[in-house]
PDB file of C-alpha atoms in Angstrom:
ATOM      1  CA  MET A   1     187.564 181.572 193.175  1.00  0.00           C
ATOM      2  CA  ASP A   2     187.795 181.912 189.393  1.00  0.00           C
ATOM      3  CA  LEU A   3     189.767 185.076 188.695  1.00  0.00           C
ATOM      4  CA  ASN A   4     187.787 185.642 185.503  1.00  0.00           C
ATOM      5  CA  GLU A   5     184.700 186.113 187.648  1.00  0.00           C
ATOM      6  CA  LEU A   6     186.102 188.660 190.086  1.00  0.00           C
ATOM      7  CA  ASN A   7     183.390 190.927 191.362  1.00  0.00           C
ATOM      8  CA  THR A   8     184.254 194.399 190.090  1.00  0.00           C
ATOM      9  CA  THR A   9     183.170 195.915 193.404  1.00  0.00           C
ATOM     10  CA  GLU A  10     185.946 193.987 195.162  1.00  0.00           C
ATOM     11  CA  THR A  11     189.466 195.314 195.297  1.00  0.00           C
ATOM     12  CA  PRO A  12     191.615 192.263 194.614  1.00  0.00           C
ATOM     13  CA  ASN A  13     194.884 192.070 196.486  1.00  0.00           C
ATOM     14  CA  THR A  14     198.207 192.490 194.738  1.00  0.00           C
ATOM     15  CA  PHE A  15     198.879 188.754 194.514  1.00  0.00           C
ATOM     16  CA  THR A  16     195.507 187.963 192.927  1.00  0.00           C
ATOM     17  CA  THR A  17     195.900 190.748 190.379  1.00  0.00           C
ATOM     18  CA  LEU A  18     199.461 189.715 189.571  1.00  0.00           C
ATOM     19  CA  ALA A  19     198.396 186.077 189.135  1.00  0.00           C
ATOM     20  CA  LYS A  20     195.750 187.228 186.654  1.00  0.00           C
ATOM     21  CA  ILE A  21     198.351 189.251 184.732  1.00  0.00           C
ATOM     22  CA  LEU A  22     200.608 186.176 184.612  1.00  0.00           C
ATOM     23  CA  GLN A  23     197.692 184.162 183.264  1.00  0.00           C
ATOM     24  CA  ASP A  24     197.005 186.750 180.562  1.00  0.00           C
ATOM     25  CA  VAL A  25     200.650 187.254 179.591  1.00  0.00           C
ATOM     26  CA  GLY A  26     202.089 183.771 179.917  1.00  0.00           C
ATOM     27  CA  GLY A  27     199.068 181.492 179.795  1.00  0.00           C
ATOM     28  CA  ILE A  28     199.933 180.314 183.296  1.00  0.00           C
ATOM     29  CA  SER A  29     197.162 178.791 185.384  1.00  0.00           C
ATOM     30  CA  THR A  30     196.537 180.965 188.412  1.00  0.00           C
ATOM     31  CA  ASP A  31     196.422 177.757 190.475  1.00  0.00           C
ATOM     32  CA  GLY A  32     200.104 177.217 189.699  1.00  0.00           C
ATOM     33  CA  VAL A  33     201.239 180.632 190.920  1.00  0.00           C
ATOM     34  CA  THR A  34     202.448 181.099 194.483  1.00  0.00           C
ATOM     35  CA  PRO A  35     204.372 183.966 196.072  1.00  0.00           C
ATOM     36  CA  GLU A  36     207.436 181.691 196.055  1.00  0.00           C
ATOM     37  CA  SER A  37     207.145 180.897 192.321  1.00  0.00           C
ATOM     38  CA  ARG A  38     210.261 181.876 190.388  1.00  0.00           C
ATOM     39  CA  PHE A  39     209.564 183.586 187.080  1.00  0.00           C
ATOM     40  CA  SER A  40     212.076 181.719 184.943  1.00  0.00           C
ATOM     41  CA  ASP A  41     212.443 178.412 186.778  1.00  0.00           C
ATOM     42  CA  ASP A  42     208.932 177.635 188.044  1.00  0.00           C
ATOM     43  CA  LEU A  43     206.708 179.633 185.696  1.00  0.00           C
ATOM     44  CA  ALA A  44     208.902 179.375 182.570  1.00  0.00           C
ATOM     45  CA  ILE A  45     208.319 183.025 181.659  1.00  0.00           C
ATOM     46  CA  SER A  46     210.231 183.885 178.482  1.00  0.00           C
ATOM     47  CA  SER A  47     212.174 187.132 178.284  1.00  0.00           C
ATOM     48  CA  LEU A  48     209.559 188.617 175.942  1.00  0.00           C
ATOM     49  CA  ASN A  49     206.715 187.602 178.245  1.00  0.00           C
ATOM     50  CA  TYR A  50     208.645 189.048 181.187  1.00  0.00           C
ATOM     51  CA  ILE A  51     208.841 192.420 179.437  1.00  0.00           C
ATOM     52  CA  GLU A  52     205.104 192.238 178.733  1.00  0.00           C
ATOM     53  CA  LEU A  53     204.509 191.330 182.391  1.00  0.00           C
ATOM     54  CA  ILE A  54     206.486 194.362 183.578  1.00  0.00           C
ATOM     55  CA  VAL A  55     204.591 196.706 181.228  1.00  0.00           C
ATOM     56  CA  ASN A  56     201.248 195.296 182.411  1.00  0.00           C
ATOM     57  CA  VAL A  57     202.282 195.667 186.056  1.00  0.00           C
ATOM     58  CA  GLU A  58     203.295 199.287 185.442  1.00  0.00           C
ATOM     59  CA  ASP A  59     199.946 200.042 183.787  1.00  0.00           C
ATOM     60  CA  THR A  60     197.813 198.130 186.291  1.00  0.00           C
ATOM     61  CA  PHE A  61     199.437 199.301 189.511  1.00  0.00           C
ATOM     62  CA  GLY A  62     200.665 202.742 188.468  1.00  0.00           C
ATOM     63  CA  VAL A  63     204.301 201.988 189.232  1.00  0.00           C
ATOM     64  CA  ARG A  64     207.447 202.677 187.234  1.00  0.00           C
ATOM     65  CA  ILE A  65     209.855 199.748 187.073  1.00  0.00           C
ATOM     66  CA  GLU A  66     213.362 200.600 185.937  1.00  0.00           C
ATOM     67  CA  ASP A  67     215.349 197.964 184.045  1.00  0.00           C
ATOM     68  CA  SER A  68     217.744 197.716 186.980  1.00  0.00           C
ATOM     69  CA  ASP A  69     214.820 196.899 189.297  1.00  0.00           C
ATOM     70  CA  ALA A  70     213.220 194.431 186.873  1.00  0.00           C
ATOM     71  CA  LYS A  71     216.424 192.379 186.790  1.00  0.00           C
ATOM     72  CA  ASP A  72     216.196 191.888 190.560  1.00  0.00           C
ATOM     73  CA  PHE A  73     212.782 190.182 190.610  1.00  0.00           C
ATOM     74  CA  THR A  74     213.336 186.452 191.016  1.00  0.00           C
ATOM     75  CA  THR A  75     210.050 185.428 192.628  1.00  0.00           C
ATOM     76  CA  VAL A  76     206.467 186.608 192.474  1.00  0.00           C
ATOM     77  CA  GLN A  77     206.889 187.854 196.061  1.00  0.00           C
ATOM     78  CA  ASP A  78     209.822 190.065 194.994  1.00  0.00           C
ATOM     79  CA  LEU A  79     207.540 191.809 192.512  1.00  0.00           C
ATOM     80  CA  ILE A  80     204.647 192.008 195.000  1.00  0.00           C
ATOM     81  CA  ASP A  81     206.924 193.680 197.554  1.00  0.00           C
ATOM     82  CA  PHE A  82     208.073 196.219 194.962  1.00  0.00           C
ATOM     83  CA  ILE A  83     204.490 196.968 193.884  1.00  0.00           C
ATOM     84  CA  ASN A  84     203.231 197.382 197.448  1.00  0.00           C
ATOM     85  CA  THR A  85     206.109 199.712 198.288  1.00  0.00           C
ATOM     86  CA  ASN A  86     205.852 201.828 195.135  1.00  0.00           C
ATOM     87  CA  LYS A  87     202.252 201.843 193.900  1.00  0.00           C
ATOM     88  CA  ALA A  88     200.401 205.114 193.573  1.00  0.00           C
ATOM     89  CA  ALA A  89     198.268 206.026 196.548  1.00  0.00           C
TER      90      ALA A  89
END
């Protein structure tokens, strides 16, 4: 499925939405993103893009990510777990 053509009546899951944010922020093909992808090693996210990613995640999912938490995210799954645990109901 092309993420640019998501049906707005669907509620995309956290992974799909996060992959789209990574595409927008880092120009990363959504096909290359897996839950096991590491931000710096596999996806080559720069520190500036990582900050932009965190801000977009906060805005999109309604979560607050403290700097101390952001430093702990190594993989996409780490961030997904945080979002799913902390997103607004």
